[in-house]
Coordinates of C-alpha atoms and ligand atoms in Angstrom, one line a residue:
M1 CA 11.7 -19.5 22.0
L2 CA 11.7 -17.0 19.2
A3 CA 15.7 -16.1 20.0
P4 CA 17.9 -17.3 17.1
A5 CA 21.5 -16.2 17.9
A6 CA 22.4 -14.9 14.5
E7 CA 21.2 -11.5 12.9
S8 CA 19.4 -10.9 9.9
T9 CA 21.6 -12.0 6.8
V10 CA 18.5 -10.9 4.9
S11 CA 20.1 -8.7 2.6
A12 CA 19.5 -4.6 3.1
Q13 CA 19.5 -2.2 1.0
E14 CA 21.3 1.3 2.3
I15 CA 19.6 5.1 1.3
D16 CA 22.9 7.1 0.7
R17 CA 23.2 11.3 1.7
A18 CA 21.8 12.1 -2.0
E19 CA 19.2 10.2 -1.9
K20 CA 18.4 10.6 1.6
A21 CA 18.1 14.8 0.7
E22 CA 15.7 13.7 -2.1
L23 CA 13.5 11.9 0.6
I24 CA 13.4 14.8 2.6
A25 CA 12.1 16.9 -0.4
L26 CA 9.6 14.4 -1.5
A27 CA 8.3 14.7 2.3
G28 CA 8.2 18.6 1.9
R29 CA 5.7 18.3 -0.7
L30 CA 3.1 15.9 1.6
T31 CA 4.0 17.9 5.0
G32 CA 2.7 21.5 6.2
P33 CA 0.0 23.1 6.8
R34 CA -1.7 22.4 3.6
H35 CA -2.2 18.8 4.4
P36 CA -4.1 18.7 7.7
L37 CA -4.6 15.3 8.1
V38 CA -2.7 11.6 6.7
D39 CA -6.1 9.9 6.3
D40 CA -7.7 12.8 4.3
P41 CA -8.1 11.1 0.6
A42 CA -6.5 14.2 -0.7
W43 CA -3.5 13.3 1.5
L44 CA -3.2 9.9 -0.2
A45 CA -3.6 11.3 -3.7
A46 CA -1.0 13.5 -3.1
A47 CA 1.2 10.7 -1.9
R48 CA 0.6 8.7 -4.7
E49 CA 1.9 11.1 -7.0
A50 CA 4.8 12.1 -5.4
T51 CA 5.6 8.1 -4.7
S52 CA 7.0 8.6 -8.5
L53 CA 9.6 10.7 -7.4
L54 CA 11.3 8.3 -5.1
P55 CA 15.3 8.1 -5.9
R56 CA 15.6 6.1 -9.0
T57 CA 17.4 3.2 -7.4
L58 CA 14.9 2.5 -4.9
L59 CA 12.2 2.6 -7.5
T60 CA 14.1 -0.2 -9.4
T61 CA 14.2 -2.1 -5.8
L62 CA 10.7 -1.6 -5.2
R63 CA 10.0 -3.0 -8.7
A64 CA 12.1 -6.0 -8.1
F65 CA 10.4 -6.9 -4.9
R66 CA 7.2 -6.8 -6.2
N67 CA 7.9 -8.9 -9.0
D68 CA 9.5 -11.2 -6.8
P69 CA 10.0 -10.9 -2.9
S70 CA 13.2 -12.9 -2.9
A71 CA 13.9 -16.4 -1.0
D72 CA 13.3 -14.1 2.5
G73 CA 10.1 -12.2 1.5
V74 CA 11.6 -9.4 3.4
L75 CA 13.2 -5.9 1.9
L76 CA 15.2 -4.0 4.2
L77 CA 16.0 -0.5 3.4
R78 CA 18.1 1.3 5.4
N79 CA 19.2 5.1 6.9
L80 CA 15.7 6.3 5.5
P81 CA 14.6 10.0 6.9
V82 CA 12.1 9.6 9.9
T83 CA 12.1 13.7 10.9
G84 CA 13.2 16.5 8.7
G85 CA 15.8 17.2 11.4
D86 CA 13.6 17.9 14.2
P87 CA 14.0 16.0 17.3
L88 CA 11.8 13.4 17.6
P89 CA 8.6 13.8 20.0
P90 CA 8.3 10.7 22.7
T91 CA 7.4 7.0 21.9
P92 CA 3.7 7.2 22.4
G93 CA 2.4 4.9 25.3
V94 CA -1.3 5.1 25.0
P95 CA -3.4 2.2 23.2
D96 CA -4.0 2.5 19.7
S97 CA -1.9 5.3 19.2
V98 CA -1.7 6.4 15.0
E99 CA 0.2 9.1 13.3
R100 CA -2.7 11.5 11.9
T101 CA -0.6 14.2 11.0
P102 CA 1.3 13.4 7.7
T103 CA 4.7 13.7 9.2
V104 CA 8.0 13.1 7.2
A105 CA 8.2 9.5 8.6
A106 CA 4.1 9.2 7.6
A107 CA 5.3 11.0 4.2
V108 CA 7.9 8.6 3.5
I109 CA 6.7 4.9 4.5
T110 CA 3.6 6.1 2.8
S111 CA 5.0 7.1 -1.1
V112 CA 7.1 3.8 -0.8
M113 CA 4.6 1.4 0.3
L114 CA 2.4 2.9 -3.0
Q115 CA 5.3 1.4 -5.2
L116 CA 3.9 -1.9 -4.2
G117 CA 0.7 -1.1 -4.1
E118 CA -2.3 0.5 -2.8
V119 CA -2.0 1.6 0.8
I120 CA -4.8 0.2 3.0
A121 CA -6.1 -0.1 6.6
F122 CA -8.6 -1.8 8.6
H123 CA -12.2 -0.4 10.5
N124 CA -11.6 -2.5 13.2
E125 CA -7.8 -1.6 13.9
K126 CA -6.3 1.3 15.3
S127 CA -9.4 3.2 14.1
G128 CA -8.6 2.5 10.3
A129 CA -5.9 5.0 10.7
L130 CA -3.5 4.9 7.4
V131 CA -0.5 5.0 9.5
Q132 CA -0.1 3.3 12.7
N133 CA 2.3 3.4 15.7
V134 CA 3.6 0.3 16.9
V135 CA 4.3 0.6 20.8
P136 CA 4.4 -1.3 24.3
V137 CA 1.7 -0.1 26.1
P138 CA 1.3 -0.3 29.4
G139 CA -1.1 -2.9 30.7
K140 CA -0.8 -4.9 27.3
E141 CA 2.5 -6.6 28.1
V142 CA 1.1 -10.2 27.6
S143 CA -0.9 -9.3 24.7
Q144 CA -0.7 -11.2 21.3
S145 CA -0.6 -8.0 19.6
N146 CA 2.0 -4.7 18.7
A147 CA 0.8 -3.9 22.0
G148 CA 2.5 -6.7 23.9
S149 CA 6.2 -6.9 25.1
V150 CA 6.3 -10.7 25.4
L151 CA 7.1 -13.1 22.8
L152 CA 4.6 -12.0 19.7
E153 CA 4.0 -15.3 17.8
L154 CA 5.4 -15.9 13.8
H155 CA 2.2 -14.6 12.0
I156 CA 1.0 -13.3 8.8
E157 CA -0.7 -10.0 9.0
N158 CA -4.6 -10.4 9.9
A159 CA -4.2 -13.8 8.6
F160 CA -8.1 -14.6 9.3
H161 CA -9.1 -11.3 6.1
D162 CA -9.8 -12.5 2.8
N163 CA -7.9 -9.2 2.0
R164 CA -5.8 -9.7 3.9
P165 CA -2.3 -6.7 3.1
D166 CA 0.4 -8.0 0.6
F167 CA 2.9 -6.1 2.0
V168 CA 3.5 -5.1 6.1
G169 CA 6.1 -2.0 5.8
L170 CA 7.6 -1.6 9.7
L171 CA 9.4 1.6 9.8
C172 CA 11.5 2.2 13.1
M173 CA 11.3 5.6 14.7
R174 CA 13.1 4.6 17.5
E175 CA 14.9 1.5 18.1
D176 CA 15.1 -0.6 21.5
V177 CA 17.8 0.7 23.7
T178 CA 18.4 -2.8 25.4
G179 CA 18.4 -4.2 21.7
D180 CA 16.6 -7.4 22.8
A181 CA 13.3 -6.2 20.5
K182 CA 14.0 -7.9 17.7
L183 CA 11.9 -8.4 15.0
C184 CA 11.7 -11.7 13.4
T185 CA 10.9 -13.0 9.9
S186 CA 10.9 -15.9 8.2
S187 CA 9.5 -17.3 4.9
I188 CA 7.7 -20.5 3.3
R189 CA 10.2 -20.7 0.6
R190 CA 13.2 -21.2 3.2
A191 CA 10.8 -23.6 5.4
L192 CA 9.3 -25.8 3.1
P193 CA 12.8 -27.9 2.0
L194 CA 12.5 -29.1 5.9
L195 CA 8.8 -30.3 5.7
T196 CA 8.1 -34.2 4.5
P197 CA 5.9 -34.1 1.8
A198 CA 3.2 -36.2 3.8
T199 CA 3.2 -32.8 6.3
R200 CA 3.2 -30.7 3.1
Q201 CA 0.2 -32.8 2.0
V202 CA -1.7 -32.3 5.4
L203 CA -1.5 -28.3 5.2
A204 CA -2.2 -27.7 1.9
E205 CA -5.4 -29.2 3.3
P206 CA -8.5 -27.5 4.7
R207 CA -8.0 -28.8 7.9
F208 CA -7.2 -25.2 9.9
M209 CA -9.8 -22.3 11.3
T210 CA -8.2 -19.1 12.0
E211 CA -9.7 -16.4 14.4
P212 CA -10.5 -12.5 14.2
P213 CA -8.2 -10.6 16.6
P214 CA -10.2 -9.5 19.8
S215 CA -10.4 -6.2 18.4
F216 CA -12.4 -6.7 15.0
G217 CA -15.3 -8.0 16.8
S218 CA -18.1 -10.2 15.9
L219 CA -17.9 -8.3 12.0
G220 CA -14.5 -10.2 11.9
G221 CA -17.4 -13.6 11.5
V222 CA -16.1 -16.9 11.5
R223 CA -14.3 -17.7 8.6
S224 CA -14.5 -21.1 7.0
A225 CA -11.6 -24.2 7.0
H226 CA -8.5 -23.2 4.8
P227 CA -5.5 -24.7 4.0
V228 CA -2.2 -23.2 5.4
L229 CA -0.3 -24.2 2.2
L230 CA -1.9 -22.3 -1.1
G231 CA -1.2 -22.8 -4.8
D232 CA 1.6 -24.3 -6.3
P233 CA 3.0 -27.2 -4.2
E234 CA 6.9 -26.3 -5.1
D235 CA 6.4 -22.3 -4.2
P236 CA 3.4 -21.8 -2.0
N237 CA 1.7 -19.1 -0.5
V238 CA 1.2 -19.5 3.6
L239 CA -1.5 -18.9 5.9
V240 CA -0.7 -19.2 9.1
D241 CA -0.7 -17.0 12.8
F242 CA 0.2 -19.2 15.4
A243 CA -1.2 -17.6 18.0
A244 CA -4.9 -17.7 15.6
T245 CA -4.9 -20.4 13.9
H246 CA -6.5 -23.9 15.2
P247 CA -5.9 -27.1 13.8
L248 CA -9.0 -29.1 13.3
D249 CA -7.5 -32.4 13.9
D250 CA -4.4 -34.7 15.3
A251 CA -2.4 -34.9 12.0
A252 CA -3.2 -30.8 11.3
Q253 CA -1.8 -30.4 14.9
Q254 CA 1.2 -32.1 14.2
A255 CA 2.0 -30.5 10.7
M256 CA 1.6 -27.3 12.0
T257 CA 4.0 -27.9 14.8
E258 CA 6.4 -28.9 12.0
L259 CA 5.8 -26.0 10.3
R260 CA 6.7 -23.7 13.3
E261 CA 10.1 -26.1 14.1
A262 CA 10.7 -25.1 10.0
F263 CA 10.4 -21.5 10.4
M264 CA 12.3 -21.1 13.7
A265 CA 15.1 -23.3 11.8
T266 CA 15.6 -20.8 9.2
M267 CA 14.4 -17.6 10.6
A268 CA 15.9 -14.0 10.7
A269 CA 15.9 -11.7 13.8
H270 CA 15.7 -8.3 12.7
R271 CA 17.3 -5.6 15.0
L272 CA 15.8 -2.5 13.6
R273 CA 17.9 0.8 13.8
V274 CA 16.6 3.9 12.9
G275 CA 15.6 4.9 9.7
D276 CA 15.5 1.2 8.9
L277 CA 11.9 0.2 6.7
A278 CA 11.3 -3.5 6.8
I279 CA 9.3 -4.8 4.2
V280 CA 7.1 -7.9 4.9
D281 CA 5.7 -10.2 1.8
N282 CA 2.5 -10.8 3.5
R283 CA 1.6 -13.7 1.4
I284 CA 4.9 -15.6 1.8
A285 CA 6.5 -14.7 4.8
V286 CA 5.4 -14.8 8.3
H287 CA 6.6 -12.4 11.2
G288 CA 6.8 -11.6 15.1
R289 CA 9.2 -9.7 17.8
T290 CA 10.8 -11.1 21.0
S291 CA 10.1 -10.0 23.7
F292 CA 11.6 -7.3 25.8
T293 CA 11.2 -4.8 28.5
P294 CA 10.0 -1.4 28.2
R295 CA 10.3 1.2 30.4
Y296 CA 7.2 3.5 29.8
D297 CA 9.4 6.5 30.0
G298 CA 9.0 8.0 26.1
E299 CA 12.2 6.7 25.0
D300 CA 10.9 2.8 24.2
R301 CA 11.3 1.1 21.1
W302 CA 8.6 2.9 18.1
L303 CA 7.8 1.6 14.7
E304 CA 5.6 3.0 11.9
R305 CA 3.3 0.2 10.2
V306 CA 1.8 1.0 6.8
Y307 CA 0.2 -2.2 4.8
A308 CA -0.8 -2.4 1.4
H309 CA -2.3 -4.8 -1.4
L310 CA -2.1 -5.1 -4.9
D311 CA -5.8 -5.6 -6.1
N312 CA -7.4 -2.8 -5.1
R313 CA -10.8 -4.4 -7.0
R314 CA -10.5 -7.7 -5.5
S315 CA -10.9 -6.1 -1.7
R316 CA -13.6 -3.3 -3.2
V317 CA -16.3 -5.7 -1.7
D318 CA -14.8 -4.7 1.5
R319 CA -14.0 -1.2 1.3
P320 CA -17.3 1.0 1.5
G321 CA -17.2 4.3 -0.7
G322 CA -14.0 2.9 -2.1
G323 CA -11.8 4.3 0.4
A324 CA -8.9 3.0 1.5
V325 CA -10.5 1.2 4.9
L326 CA -11.5 -2.0 4.6
N327 CA -14.2 -3.7 6.8
Ligands
AKG1 O1 7.1 -5.3 16.7 C1 7.6 -5.6 15.8 O2 8.5 -6.0 15.7 C2 6.4 -6.9 15.0 C3 4.8 -6.3 15.7 C4 4.1 -6.3 14.7 O3 3.6 -8.0 14.2 C5 3.2 -6.0 13.9 O4 2.9 -4.6 14.0 O5 2.3 -6.0 12.9
FE2_2 FE1 2.3 -8.0 12.7

């Protein structure tokens, strides 16, 4: 079960009133009739310009997180504006829903993520939109995707992809009224001390394969066998999706089971409130979600999601025309 008793102990930064007003003013530069579409390169360019106007304390926090994502690999920002004061529209309930309109929330999450890297999306996921809605969708309850409402296994985002995001931002637009839906995170920095040297060794060998999600179809391609722990054995990156990564032999299977247990033992659960932005470092932290019961009445839990990565040149091969959308 993905159901730790304790609430998150991950350190959070609360945006104060003055900073919130600054963020609404910043969003004002990116919303309105002059800016028809989030996915227009001109909007992203305007957001890139505006990102330097984020409140100073926030800029300092983001810069520090980029340098070192902490033991948890998660940064929690609280009390960000998600509207300019207008009521929030109903939670979308259709498959693959995205935010094409430059709303206050879209402007805020994009400007914050642009401080960590370049904002990207994937052609085969949510039609390549930069700002995506994470909402429960009728008929998708049991899917291992963010449209589902059964337990979503711990995963690295787009683990199969060579140019997966380095950071995943999840901004809470509307909280789950039942309180059951919790974003769960765990980092390899926390889990590593619980693993035996033998397990670490197996995880560091190319004895695992990760499938692309069905939405990526054949374009996802068959990726080759890979290690789950990469880089410095004392402070590795992790590459695993417990719903999509397959061990290639019995010892690899056992090592993956131990890794999952270590993640569960060190996991933090976040009951996101309106205006909370959880930024997950996708190289050292896995994330998932507890199960919950949607009502599909327009009041369900609603997050907006934006990805960022650090090296725009490394991903150029996957970005036709040099845009923000990867194949
Ligand atoms: O719903 C959540 O809390 C997380 C969903 C998720 O894994 C994602 O959108 O990438
Ligand atoms: Fe995810």
